[in-house]
Short mmCIF file of N, CA and C in Angstrom, two decimals:
data_model
loop_
_atom_site.label_atom_id
_atom_site.label_comp_id
_atom_site.label_asym_id
_atom_site.label_seq_id
_atom_site.Cartn_x
_atom_site.Cartn_y
_atom_site.Cartn_z
N MET C 158 3.50 -14.00 -25.68
CA MET C 158 3.32 -12.85 -24.88
C MET C 158 4.54 -12.74 -23.89
N ASP C 159 5.07 -11.53 -23.80
CA ASP C 159 6.20 -11.33 -22.89
C ASP C 159 5.74 -11.31 -21.45
N PRO C 160 6.50 -11.91 -20.56
CA PRO C 160 6.04 -11.85 -19.14
C PRO C 160 6.17 -10.44 -18.62
N VAL C 161 5.27 -10.12 -17.66
CA VAL C 161 5.26 -8.79 -17.11
C VAL C 161 6.17 -8.78 -15.87
N ASP C 162 6.96 -7.80 -15.78
CA ASP C 162 7.96 -7.63 -14.68
C ASP C 162 7.13 -7.17 -13.43
N PRO C 163 7.07 -8.01 -12.42
CA PRO C 163 6.28 -7.62 -11.21
C PRO C 163 6.79 -6.35 -10.52
N VAL C 164 8.12 -6.11 -10.55
CA VAL C 164 8.59 -4.81 -10.01
C VAL C 164 8.07 -3.65 -10.77
N ALA C 165 8.05 -3.76 -12.11
CA ALA C 165 7.49 -2.69 -12.95
C ALA C 165 6.09 -2.40 -12.62
N VAL C 166 5.27 -3.42 -12.36
CA VAL C 166 3.88 -3.25 -12.06
C VAL C 166 3.75 -2.52 -10.67
N VAL C 167 4.49 -2.93 -9.72
CA VAL C 167 4.49 -2.24 -8.36
C VAL C 167 4.89 -0.77 -8.55
N LYS C 168 5.95 -0.54 -9.24
CA LYS C 168 6.45 0.83 -9.48
C LYS C 168 5.40 1.67 -10.20
N ALA C 169 4.71 1.13 -11.18
CA ALA C 169 3.66 1.85 -11.90
C ALA C 169 2.52 2.20 -11.00
N ALA C 170 2.08 1.21 -10.20
CA ALA C 170 0.95 1.48 -9.28
C ALA C 170 1.34 2.55 -8.26
N THR C 171 2.55 2.49 -7.77
CA THR C 171 3.02 3.50 -6.80
C THR C 171 3.13 4.90 -7.42
N ALA C 172 3.62 4.95 -8.68
CA ALA C 172 3.74 6.26 -9.39
C ALA C 172 2.38 6.81 -9.61
N ALA C 173 1.39 6.01 -9.92
CA ALA C 173 0.01 6.54 -10.14
C ALA C 173 -0.52 7.05 -8.83
N LEU C 174 -0.36 6.30 -7.73
CA LEU C 174 -0.85 6.79 -6.42
C LEU C 174 -0.23 8.12 -6.06
N ASN C 175 1.10 8.22 -6.24
CA ASN C 175 1.86 9.42 -5.85
C ASN C 175 1.40 10.63 -6.74
N ALA C 176 0.89 10.30 -7.90
CA ALA C 176 0.40 11.41 -8.79
C ALA C 176 -1.09 11.74 -8.50
N GLY C 177 -1.68 11.02 -7.56
CA GLY C 177 -3.07 11.25 -7.20
C GLY C 177 -4.01 10.55 -8.19
N ASP C 178 -3.54 9.65 -9.04
CA ASP C 178 -4.34 8.93 -10.03
C ASP C 178 -4.87 7.64 -9.49
N VAL C 179 -5.91 7.69 -8.74
CA VAL C 179 -6.48 6.50 -8.13
C VAL C 179 -6.95 5.52 -9.15
N GLU C 180 -7.59 5.99 -10.20
CA GLU C 180 -8.04 5.09 -11.28
C GLU C 180 -6.90 4.42 -12.00
N GLY C 181 -5.86 5.14 -12.25
CA GLY C 181 -4.66 4.52 -12.87
C GLY C 181 -4.05 3.41 -11.96
N ALA C 182 -3.97 3.71 -10.71
CA ALA C 182 -3.50 2.65 -9.79
C ALA C 182 -4.43 1.47 -9.70
N LEU C 183 -5.76 1.69 -9.62
CA LEU C 183 -6.66 0.56 -9.51
C LEU C 183 -6.65 -0.34 -10.75
N ALA C 184 -6.29 0.25 -11.88
CA ALA C 184 -6.17 -0.57 -13.12
C ALA C 184 -5.09 -1.65 -13.02
N LEU C 185 -4.17 -1.43 -12.05
CA LEU C 185 -3.01 -2.39 -11.95
C LEU C 185 -3.31 -3.43 -10.84
N TYR C 186 -4.47 -3.40 -10.26
CA TYR C 186 -4.82 -4.34 -9.20
C TYR C 186 -5.91 -5.29 -9.73
N ASP C 187 -5.84 -6.57 -9.28
CA ASP C 187 -6.84 -7.58 -9.60
C ASP C 187 -8.17 -7.23 -8.96
N ASP C 188 -9.29 -7.62 -9.58
CA ASP C 188 -10.62 -7.33 -8.96
C ASP C 188 -10.79 -7.94 -7.62
N ALA C 189 -10.15 -9.09 -7.38
CA ALA C 189 -10.30 -9.78 -6.07
C ALA C 189 -9.03 -9.48 -5.14
N VAL C 190 -8.40 -8.35 -5.28
CA VAL C 190 -7.20 -8.05 -4.49
C VAL C 190 -7.47 -8.22 -3.01
N LEU C 191 -6.45 -8.73 -2.33
CA LEU C 191 -6.48 -8.91 -0.92
C LEU C 191 -5.49 -7.94 -0.28
N GLN C 192 -5.99 -7.13 0.69
CA GLN C 192 -5.16 -6.18 1.40
C GLN C 192 -5.00 -6.57 2.86
N ARG C 193 -3.84 -6.45 3.45
CA ARG C 193 -3.57 -6.63 4.82
C ARG C 193 -2.79 -5.50 5.35
N ALA C 194 -3.18 -5.01 6.51
CA ALA C 194 -2.44 -3.95 7.19
C ALA C 194 -2.63 -4.06 8.68
N PRO C 195 -1.76 -3.47 9.46
CA PRO C 195 -1.92 -3.59 10.94
C PRO C 195 -3.32 -3.18 11.39
N ASP C 196 -3.83 -3.88 12.37
CA ASP C 196 -5.18 -3.63 12.87
C ASP C 196 -5.32 -2.22 13.41
N ALA C 197 -6.24 -1.44 12.87
CA ALA C 197 -6.47 -0.09 13.26
C ALA C 197 -6.98 0.04 14.71
N ALA C 198 -7.59 -0.99 15.22
CA ALA C 198 -8.09 -1.00 16.57
C ALA C 198 -7.10 -1.27 17.63
N GLY C 199 -5.82 -1.40 17.20
CA GLY C 199 -4.72 -1.65 18.12
C GLY C 199 -4.49 -3.10 18.48
N GLY C 200 -5.19 -3.99 17.81
CA GLY C 200 -5.00 -5.40 18.06
C GLY C 200 -3.62 -5.83 17.43
N LEU C 201 -3.32 -7.12 17.69
CA LEU C 201 -2.08 -7.63 17.24
C LEU C 201 -2.20 -8.25 15.84
N GLY C 202 -3.37 -8.32 15.29
CA GLY C 202 -3.56 -8.94 14.00
C GLY C 202 -3.57 -7.93 12.83
N PHE C 203 -4.07 -8.39 11.74
CA PHE C 203 -4.22 -7.57 10.54
C PHE C 203 -5.63 -7.19 10.31
N LYS C 204 -5.83 -6.00 9.76
CA LYS C 204 -7.14 -5.69 9.17
C LYS C 204 -7.03 -6.23 7.75
N VAL C 205 -8.03 -6.99 7.35
CA VAL C 205 -8.03 -7.60 6.05
C VAL C 205 -9.23 -7.05 5.24
N ARG C 206 -8.88 -6.59 4.05
CA ARG C 206 -9.93 -6.11 3.11
C ARG C 206 -9.79 -6.93 1.85
N ARG C 207 -10.98 -7.15 1.22
CA ARG C 207 -10.97 -7.92 -0.01
C ARG C 207 -11.72 -7.17 -1.08
N GLY C 208 -11.18 -7.24 -2.29
CA GLY C 208 -11.83 -6.71 -3.49
C GLY C 208 -11.47 -5.24 -3.83
N LYS C 209 -11.70 -4.91 -5.06
CA LYS C 209 -11.34 -3.60 -5.57
C LYS C 209 -12.14 -2.46 -4.94
N ALA C 210 -13.35 -2.73 -4.55
CA ALA C 210 -14.18 -1.63 -3.89
C ALA C 210 -13.52 -1.24 -2.59
N ALA C 211 -13.07 -2.22 -1.82
CA ALA C 211 -12.39 -1.92 -0.56
C ALA C 211 -11.09 -1.17 -0.81
N LEU C 212 -10.37 -1.64 -1.83
CA LEU C 212 -9.12 -0.97 -2.16
C LEU C 212 -9.36 0.43 -2.64
N ARG C 213 -10.43 0.65 -3.36
CA ARG C 213 -10.73 2.05 -3.83
C ARG C 213 -10.96 3.03 -2.60
N ARG C 214 -11.67 2.44 -1.58
CA ARG C 214 -11.88 3.29 -0.35
C ARG C 214 -10.52 3.64 0.31
N THR C 215 -9.65 2.64 0.36
CA THR C 215 -8.30 2.88 0.97
C THR C 215 -7.54 3.90 0.14
N LEU C 216 -7.45 3.73 -1.11
CA LEU C 216 -6.70 4.60 -1.97
C LEU C 216 -7.25 6.03 -1.97
N GLU C 217 -8.58 6.13 -1.97
CA GLU C 217 -9.20 7.49 -1.93
C GLU C 217 -8.90 8.19 -0.63
N ALA C 218 -8.94 7.48 0.44
CA ALA C 218 -8.55 8.03 1.77
C ALA C 218 -7.12 8.45 1.79
N ASP C 219 -6.22 7.62 1.20
CA ASP C 219 -4.84 7.99 1.11
C ASP C 219 -4.62 9.25 0.23
N SER C 220 -5.34 9.30 -0.80
CA SER C 220 -5.29 10.51 -1.70
C SER C 220 -5.72 11.75 -0.97
N ARG C 221 -6.80 11.66 -0.21
CA ARG C 221 -7.22 12.82 0.64
C ARG C 221 -6.17 13.25 1.60
N ALA C 222 -5.49 12.24 2.18
CA ALA C 222 -4.45 12.49 3.18
C ALA C 222 -3.08 12.89 2.55
N ARG C 223 -3.06 12.99 1.19
CA ARG C 223 -1.86 13.28 0.48
C ARG C 223 -0.69 12.32 0.79
N VAL C 224 -1.03 11.05 0.98
CA VAL C 224 -0.02 10.03 1.22
C VAL C 224 0.82 9.87 0.00
N ARG C 225 2.15 9.80 0.31
CA ARG C 225 3.11 9.56 -0.76
C ARG C 225 3.92 8.34 -0.32
N PHE C 226 4.24 7.47 -1.29
CA PHE C 226 4.96 6.22 -0.96
C PHE C 226 6.35 6.38 -1.64
N ARG C 227 7.34 6.34 -0.84
CA ARG C 227 8.70 6.47 -1.33
C ARG C 227 9.44 5.10 -1.06
N HIS C 228 9.37 4.23 -2.08
CA HIS C 228 10.05 2.93 -1.96
C HIS C 228 11.52 3.11 -2.19
N LEU C 229 12.30 2.73 -1.27
CA LEU C 229 13.76 2.90 -1.38
C LEU C 229 14.48 1.64 -1.91
N ARG C 230 13.78 0.52 -1.75
CA ARG C 230 14.38 -0.78 -2.14
C ARG C 230 13.30 -1.75 -2.60
N TYR C 231 13.64 -2.47 -3.64
CA TYR C 231 12.76 -3.55 -4.13
C TYR C 231 13.54 -4.82 -4.14
N VAL C 232 12.89 -5.88 -3.71
CA VAL C 232 13.46 -7.27 -3.75
C VAL C 232 12.39 -8.14 -4.35
N ALA C 233 12.67 -8.78 -5.46
CA ALA C 233 11.69 -9.61 -6.06
C ALA C 233 12.14 -11.12 -6.12
N SER C 234 11.11 -11.97 -5.95
CA SER C 234 11.39 -13.41 -6.10
C SER C 234 10.13 -13.95 -6.80
N GLY C 235 10.26 -14.30 -8.07
CA GLY C 235 9.10 -14.75 -8.84
C GLY C 235 8.02 -13.67 -8.91
N ASP C 236 6.86 -14.00 -8.48
CA ASP C 236 5.76 -13.07 -8.50
C ASP C 236 5.59 -12.19 -7.27
N VAL C 237 6.51 -12.30 -6.30
CA VAL C 237 6.44 -11.52 -5.11
C VAL C 237 7.45 -10.44 -5.06
N VAL C 238 7.03 -9.22 -4.73
CA VAL C 238 7.87 -8.05 -4.64
C VAL C 238 7.79 -7.51 -3.21
N ALA C 239 8.92 -7.37 -2.63
CA ALA C 239 9.01 -6.78 -1.30
C ALA C 239 9.61 -5.37 -1.48
N THR C 240 8.97 -4.42 -0.76
CA THR C 240 9.49 -3.06 -0.84
C THR C 240 9.84 -2.56 0.56
N GLU C 241 10.79 -1.63 0.64
CA GLU C 241 11.10 -0.99 1.89
C GLU C 241 11.20 0.48 1.64
N GLY C 242 10.59 1.29 2.50
CA GLY C 242 10.65 2.73 2.28
C GLY C 242 10.03 3.49 3.34
N VAL C 243 9.47 4.67 3.00
CA VAL C 243 8.81 5.59 3.88
C VAL C 243 7.55 6.07 3.23
N ASN C 244 6.48 5.95 4.04
CA ASN C 244 5.18 6.56 3.65
C ASN C 244 5.02 7.83 4.43
N SER C 245 4.47 8.83 3.78
CA SER C 245 4.18 10.13 4.51
C SER C 245 2.84 10.58 4.06
N GLY C 246 2.23 11.40 4.95
CA GLY C 246 0.94 11.98 4.64
C GLY C 246 0.46 12.84 5.82
N LEU C 247 -0.69 13.47 5.55
CA LEU C 247 -1.36 14.36 6.54
C LEU C 247 -2.48 13.61 7.16
N PHE C 248 -2.34 13.25 8.42
CA PHE C 248 -3.34 12.44 9.17
C PHE C 248 -3.84 13.32 10.34
N ASP C 249 -5.14 13.60 10.38
CA ASP C 249 -5.72 14.39 11.44
C ASP C 249 -4.97 15.66 11.68
N GLY C 250 -4.51 16.28 10.61
CA GLY C 250 -3.82 17.56 10.63
C GLY C 250 -2.34 17.48 11.02
N VAL C 251 -1.84 16.31 11.17
CA VAL C 251 -0.41 16.08 11.52
C VAL C 251 0.31 15.41 10.35
N TRP C 252 1.40 16.08 9.94
CA TRP C 252 2.23 15.43 8.93
C TRP C 252 3.11 14.33 9.50
N VAL C 253 3.00 13.11 8.95
CA VAL C 253 3.68 11.96 9.48
C VAL C 253 4.48 11.30 8.39
N ALA C 254 5.70 10.94 8.72
CA ALA C 254 6.53 10.14 7.78
C ALA C 254 6.96 8.88 8.60
N GLN C 255 6.76 7.72 7.98
CA GLN C 255 6.98 6.51 8.80
C GLN C 255 7.57 5.43 7.91
N PRO C 256 8.57 4.71 8.48
CA PRO C 256 9.14 3.54 7.75
C PRO C 256 8.06 2.49 7.45
N VAL C 257 8.12 1.83 6.34
CA VAL C 257 7.12 0.85 5.98
C VAL C 257 7.76 -0.28 5.11
N ALA C 258 7.27 -1.46 5.24
CA ALA C 258 7.62 -2.56 4.38
C ALA C 258 6.32 -3.04 3.74
N ALA C 259 6.35 -3.43 2.51
CA ALA C 259 5.14 -4.01 1.89
C ALA C 259 5.54 -5.14 0.98
N PHE C 260 4.64 -6.10 0.92
CA PHE C 260 4.84 -7.29 0.09
C PHE C 260 3.69 -7.32 -0.87
N TYR C 261 3.98 -7.42 -2.15
CA TYR C 261 2.98 -7.49 -3.27
C TYR C 261 3.11 -8.81 -3.96
N GLU C 262 1.99 -9.40 -4.34
CA GLU C 262 1.96 -10.54 -5.19
C GLU C 262 1.36 -10.10 -6.55
N VAL C 263 2.07 -10.41 -7.63
CA VAL C 263 1.60 -9.96 -8.94
C VAL C 263 1.44 -11.18 -9.84
N ARG C 264 0.29 -11.25 -10.48
CA ARG C 264 -0.03 -12.34 -11.38
C ARG C 264 -0.63 -11.79 -12.68
N ASP C 265 -0.14 -12.15 -13.82
CA ASP C 265 -0.70 -11.70 -15.11
C ASP C 265 -0.73 -10.23 -15.14
N GLY C 266 0.23 -9.52 -14.64
CA GLY C 266 0.29 -8.06 -14.75
C GLY C 266 -0.57 -7.29 -13.75
N LYS C 267 -1.21 -8.01 -12.81
CA LYS C 267 -2.09 -7.39 -11.84
C LYS C 267 -1.60 -7.67 -10.40
N ILE C 268 -1.76 -6.74 -9.49
CA ILE C 268 -1.40 -6.98 -8.08
C ILE C 268 -2.60 -7.74 -7.45
N THR C 269 -2.36 -8.97 -6.95
CA THR C 269 -3.37 -9.73 -6.38
C THR C 269 -3.48 -9.69 -4.87
N SER C 270 -2.36 -9.27 -4.29
CA SER C 270 -2.41 -9.03 -2.83
C SER C 270 -1.30 -8.05 -2.42
N VAL C 271 -1.52 -7.37 -1.33
CA VAL C 271 -0.57 -6.41 -0.73
C VAL C 271 -0.71 -6.51 0.75
N THR C 272 0.45 -6.70 1.37
CA THR C 272 0.51 -6.74 2.84
C THR C 272 1.49 -5.66 3.32
N VAL C 273 1.01 -4.78 4.16
CA VAL C 273 1.83 -3.63 4.58
C VAL C 273 2.16 -3.73 6.08
N TYR C 274 3.37 -3.50 6.43
CA TYR C 274 3.84 -3.54 7.79
C TYR C 274 4.34 -2.16 8.19
N TYR C 275 3.84 -1.59 9.27
CA TYR C 275 4.36 -0.32 9.82
C TYR C 275 4.03 -0.33 11.29
N ASP C 276 4.60 0.59 12.03
CA ASP C 276 4.44 0.62 13.49
C ASP C 276 3.12 1.44 13.80
N ARG C 277 2.08 0.70 13.94
CA ARG C 277 0.72 1.28 14.20
C ARG C 277 0.75 2.11 15.50
N LEU C 278 1.38 1.57 16.57
CA LEU C 278 1.43 2.29 17.83
C LEU C 278 2.19 3.64 17.72
N ALA C 279 3.27 3.67 16.96
CA ALA C 279 4.04 4.90 16.75
C ALA C 279 3.15 5.90 16.00
N LEU C 280 2.43 5.40 15.07
CA LEU C 280 1.50 6.31 14.27
C LEU C 280 0.42 6.85 15.22
N GLN C 281 -0.21 6.06 16.05
CA GLN C 281 -1.17 6.51 16.97
C GLN C 281 -0.58 7.57 17.95
N ARG C 282 0.59 7.31 18.46
CA ARG C 282 1.24 8.27 19.37
C ARG C 282 1.53 9.59 18.63
N ALA C 283 1.97 9.58 17.41
CA ALA C 283 2.24 10.79 16.69
C ALA C 283 0.93 11.58 16.41
N LEU C 284 -0.15 10.89 16.31
CA LEU C 284 -1.47 11.55 16.12
C LEU C 284 -2.16 11.90 17.41
N GLY C 285 -1.56 11.53 18.56
CA GLY C 285 -2.12 11.88 19.83
C GLY C 285 -3.31 10.94 20.20
N HIS C 286 -3.36 9.78 19.73
CA HIS C 286 -4.41 8.83 20.03
C HIS C 286 -4.04 7.90 21.13
#
């Protein structure tokens, strides 16, 4: 069996999301996927979500907000892919574009974890929160 290119998996998942294909994107994630993102409550830690059901809720919310992921750079080391780019979408009626970095772990052709970094405080200010 040919090894699966982790960058190709991340690019395929991103393309599916940008096309509004939540099911196509979910197919590229492991059932026990681990998600980490800045704490929505303004804390210094991460909000951690586990499993595909939690990921589905996140991706469906992103789809409703018309979020688009524009990865400008990929750096891979083994099964880990780091991306740098800009995410944009419509949040609370405000169009926002924000720099973002994300780290994906890919095993056996599936994304097993994703950790996203962005300026949560800048996002809250842009939305008037």
